[in-house]
Amino acid sequence: MQQQHFEGNVQDCSFTYYRVREGPNYFVSHYKGSTRGHNDPKECWRVLGVAKFTDNGKKLKEWCLEMDDTYNKPNPVDEFRGGRKDTSFASEAIEEPTEQTRMVT
């Protein structure tokens, strides 16, 4: 497990990106006495609330997106599914739900 720390971390506000060998990479945020784990970089940035519009908040957003773009791997299950067309019954209902709908007058 490798840790990447945000350069603007202080004692009461810190953000860390964890790169792991198994499972998805994730962020850990510690802000206002609450520590949370996030898979989405935008969730990590939204922890700041109104403070996300400050200079340090904007730097955090850039850092979160950079970490996600650099180290986040696509899910291999999604890549496998991308090679074949979904032929399940549910996919037929989702693809074109209004094709056979007619208006009653």
PDB file of C-alpha atoms in Angstrom:
ATOM      1  CA  MET A   1       0.000   0.000   0.000  1.00  0.00           C
ATOM      2  CA  GLN A   2       1.412   3.368  -1.007  1.00  0.00           C
ATOM      3  CA  GLN A   3       0.265   6.692   0.371  1.00  0.00           C
ATOM      4  CA  GLN A   4       0.262   9.999  -1.490  1.00  0.00           C
ATOM      5  CA  HIS A   5      -0.297  12.990   0.821  1.00  0.00           C
ATOM      6  CA  PHE A   6      -1.770  16.311  -0.271  1.00  0.00           C
ATOM      7  CA  GLU A   7       0.861  19.047   0.102  1.00  0.00           C
ATOM      8  CA  GLY A   8      -1.574  21.441   1.811  1.00  0.00           C
ATOM      9  CA  ASN A   9      -2.292  19.118   4.761  1.00  0.00           C
ATOM     10  CA  VAL A  10      -2.456  20.649   8.240  1.00  0.00           C
ATOM     11  CA  GLN A  11      -3.204  19.103  11.627  1.00  0.00           C
ATOM     12  CA  ASP A  12      -7.026  19.364  11.469  1.00  0.00           C
ATOM     13  CA  CYS A  13      -7.427  18.959   7.707  1.00  0.00           C
ATOM     14  CA  SER A  14      -5.596  16.243   5.787  1.00  0.00           C
ATOM     15  CA  PHE A  15      -6.160  14.240   2.629  1.00  0.00           C
ATOM     16  CA  THR A  16      -4.356  11.081   1.539  1.00  0.00           C
ATOM     17  CA  TYR A  17      -4.609   8.928  -1.581  1.00  0.00           C
ATOM     18  CA  TYR A  18      -4.010   5.207  -1.037  1.00  0.00           C
ATOM     19  CA  ARG A  19      -2.764   3.043  -3.886  1.00  0.00           C
ATOM     20  CA  VAL A  20      -3.458  -0.612  -3.192  1.00  0.00           C
ATOM     21  CA  ARG A  21      -2.580  -3.774  -5.062  1.00  0.00           C
ATOM     22  CA  GLU A  22      -5.960  -5.447  -4.558  1.00  0.00           C
ATOM     23  CA  GLY A  23      -9.239  -3.588  -4.748  1.00  0.00           C
ATOM     24  CA  PRO A  24      -9.884  -0.011  -5.821  1.00  0.00           C
ATOM     25  CA  ASN A  25      -7.626   2.902  -4.899  1.00  0.00           C
ATOM     26  CA  TYR A  26      -9.233   5.360  -2.489  1.00  0.00           C
ATOM     27  CA  PHE A  27      -8.965   8.707  -0.721  1.00  0.00           C
ATOM     28  CA  VAL A  28      -9.074   9.250   3.039  1.00  0.00           C
ATOM     29  CA  SER A  29     -10.135  12.679   4.273  1.00  0.00           C
ATOM     30  CA  HIS A  30      -9.824  14.007   7.814  1.00  0.00           C
ATOM     31  CA  TYR A  31     -11.729  17.258   8.283  1.00  0.00           C
ATOM     32  CA  LYS A  32     -13.488  18.750  11.318  1.00  0.00           C
ATOM     33  CA  GLY A  33     -12.819  15.676  13.466  1.00  0.00           C
ATOM     34  CA  SER A  34     -14.334  13.254  10.961  1.00  0.00           C
ATOM     35  CA  THR A  35     -12.356  10.723   8.933  1.00  0.00           C
ATOM     36  CA  ARG A  36     -13.970   9.244   5.823  1.00  0.00           C
ATOM     37  CA  GLY A  37     -12.998   7.050   2.915  1.00  0.00           C
ATOM     38  CA  HIS A  38     -13.928   7.975  -0.659  1.00  0.00           C
ATOM     39  CA  ASN A  39     -13.636   6.170  -3.983  1.00  0.00           C
ATOM     40  CA  ASP A  40     -14.682   9.187  -6.052  1.00  0.00           C
ATOM     41  CA  PRO A  41     -12.299  12.188  -6.156  1.00  0.00           C
ATOM     42  CA  LYS A  42     -15.225  14.608  -6.257  1.00  0.00           C
ATOM     43  CA  GLU A  43     -16.645  13.173  -3.034  1.00  0.00           C
ATOM     44  CA  CYS A  44     -13.309  13.800  -1.340  1.00  0.00           C
ATOM     45  CA  TRP A  45     -13.286  17.419  -2.495  1.00  0.00           C
ATOM     46  CA  ARG A  46     -16.926  17.996  -1.471  1.00  0.00           C
ATOM     47  CA  VAL A  47     -16.067  17.230   2.170  1.00  0.00           C
ATOM     48  CA  LEU A  48     -14.850  20.821   2.465  1.00  0.00           C
ATOM     49  CA  GLY A  49     -18.327  22.257   1.960  1.00  0.00           C
ATOM     50  CA  VAL A  50     -18.162  26.023   1.425  1.00  0.00           C
ATOM     51  CA  ALA A  51     -14.377  25.991   1.909  1.00  0.00           C
ATOM     52  CA  LYS A  52     -13.970  24.206  -1.435  1.00  0.00           C
ATOM     53  CA  PHE A  53     -14.027  27.619  -3.153  1.00  0.00           C
ATOM     54  CA  THR A  54     -10.857  28.822  -1.397  1.00  0.00           C
ATOM     55  CA  ASP A  55      -7.428  28.660  -3.043  1.00  0.00           C
ATOM     56  CA  ASN A  56      -6.435  25.607  -1.015  1.00  0.00           C
ATOM     57  CA  GLY A  57      -9.772  23.946  -1.864  1.00  0.00           C
ATOM     58  CA  LYS A  58      -9.157  24.474  -5.575  1.00  0.00           C
ATOM     59  CA  LYS A  59      -5.672  22.996  -5.228  1.00  0.00           C
ATOM     60  CA  LEU A  60      -7.208  19.993  -3.457  1.00  0.00           C
ATOM     61  CA  LYS A  61      -9.653  19.482  -6.310  1.00  0.00           C
ATOM     62  CA  GLU A  62      -6.836  19.554  -8.870  1.00  0.00           C
ATOM     63  CA  TRP A  63      -4.780  17.136  -6.761  1.00  0.00           C
ATOM     64  CA  CYS A  64      -7.696  14.710  -6.340  1.00  0.00           C
ATOM     65  CA  LEU A  65      -8.438  14.653 -10.061  1.00  0.00           C
ATOM     66  CA  GLU A  66      -4.728  14.286 -10.873  1.00  0.00           C
ATOM     67  CA  MET A  67      -4.327  11.328  -8.492  1.00  0.00           C
ATOM     68  CA  ASP A  68      -7.425   9.652  -9.920  1.00  0.00           C
ATOM     69  CA  ASP A  69      -6.322  10.151 -13.540  1.00  0.00           C
ATOM     70  CA  THR A  70      -2.765   8.996 -12.832  1.00  0.00           C
ATOM     71  CA  TYR A  71      -3.299   5.909 -10.695  1.00  0.00           C
ATOM     72  CA  ASN A  72      -6.907   4.738 -11.004  1.00  0.00           C
ATOM     73  CA  LYS A  73      -7.189   1.572 -13.078  1.00  0.00           C
ATOM     74  CA  PRO A  74     -10.354   0.696 -14.990  1.00  0.00           C
ATOM     75  CA  ASN A  75     -12.350  -2.174 -13.606  1.00  0.00           C
ATOM     76  CA  PRO A  76     -11.371  -5.382 -15.456  1.00  0.00           C
ATOM     77  CA  VAL A  77     -14.949  -6.662 -15.229  1.00  0.00           C
ATOM     78  CA  ASP A  78     -16.175  -3.598 -17.167  1.00  0.00           C
ATOM     79  CA  GLU A  79     -13.507  -4.168 -19.817  1.00  0.00           C
ATOM     80  CA  PHE A  80     -14.647  -7.776 -20.191  1.00  0.00           C
ATOM     81  CA  ARG A  81     -18.275  -6.735 -20.566  1.00  0.00           C
ATOM     82  CA  GLY A  82     -17.338  -4.090 -23.100  1.00  0.00           C
ATOM     83  CA  GLY A  83     -16.373  -6.768 -25.611  1.00  0.00           C
ATOM     84  CA  ARG A  84     -19.841  -8.341 -25.841  1.00  0.00           C
ATOM     85  CA  LYS A  85     -23.298  -6.991 -26.302  1.00  0.00           C
ATOM     86  CA  ASP A  86     -25.671  -7.338 -23.355  1.00  0.00           C
ATOM     87  CA  THR A  87     -28.489  -9.652 -24.489  1.00  0.00           C
ATOM     88  CA  SER A  88     -30.379  -9.981 -21.235  1.00  0.00           C
ATOM     89  CA  PHE A  89     -34.113  -9.316 -20.986  1.00  0.00           C
ATOM     90  CA  ALA A  90     -33.561  -6.162 -18.925  1.00  0.00           C
ATOM     91  CA  SER A  91     -31.269  -4.617 -21.562  1.00  0.00           C
ATOM     92  CA  GLU A  92     -34.066  -4.768 -24.125  1.00  0.00           C
ATOM     93  CA  ALA A  93     -36.341  -2.746 -21.866  1.00  0.00           C
ATOM     94  CA  ILE A  94     -33.683  -0.110 -21.193  1.00  0.00           C
ATOM     95  CA  GLU A  95     -32.436   0.416 -24.744  1.00  0.00           C
ATOM     96  CA  GLU A  96     -35.607   1.600 -26.468  1.00  0.00           C
ATOM     97  CA  PRO A  97     -38.508   1.830 -24.016  1.00  0.00           C
ATOM     98  CA  THR A  98     -40.788   3.958 -26.216  1.00  0.00           C
ATOM     99  CA  GLU A  99     -40.327   2.254 -29.555  1.00  0.00           C
ATOM    100  CA  GLN A 100     -43.548   0.253 -29.367  1.00  0.00           C
ATOM    101  CA  THR A 101     -45.549   2.799 -27.373  1.00  0.00           C
ATOM    102  CA  ARG A 102     -48.527   4.260 -29.255  1.00  0.00           C
ATOM    103  CA  MET A 103     -50.662   7.217 -28.406  1.00  0.00           C
ATOM    104  CA  VAL A 104     -54.335   6.539 -27.708  1.00  0.00           C
ATOM    105  CA  THR A 105     -56.674   9.180 -29.134  1.00  0.00           C
TER     106      THR A 105
END
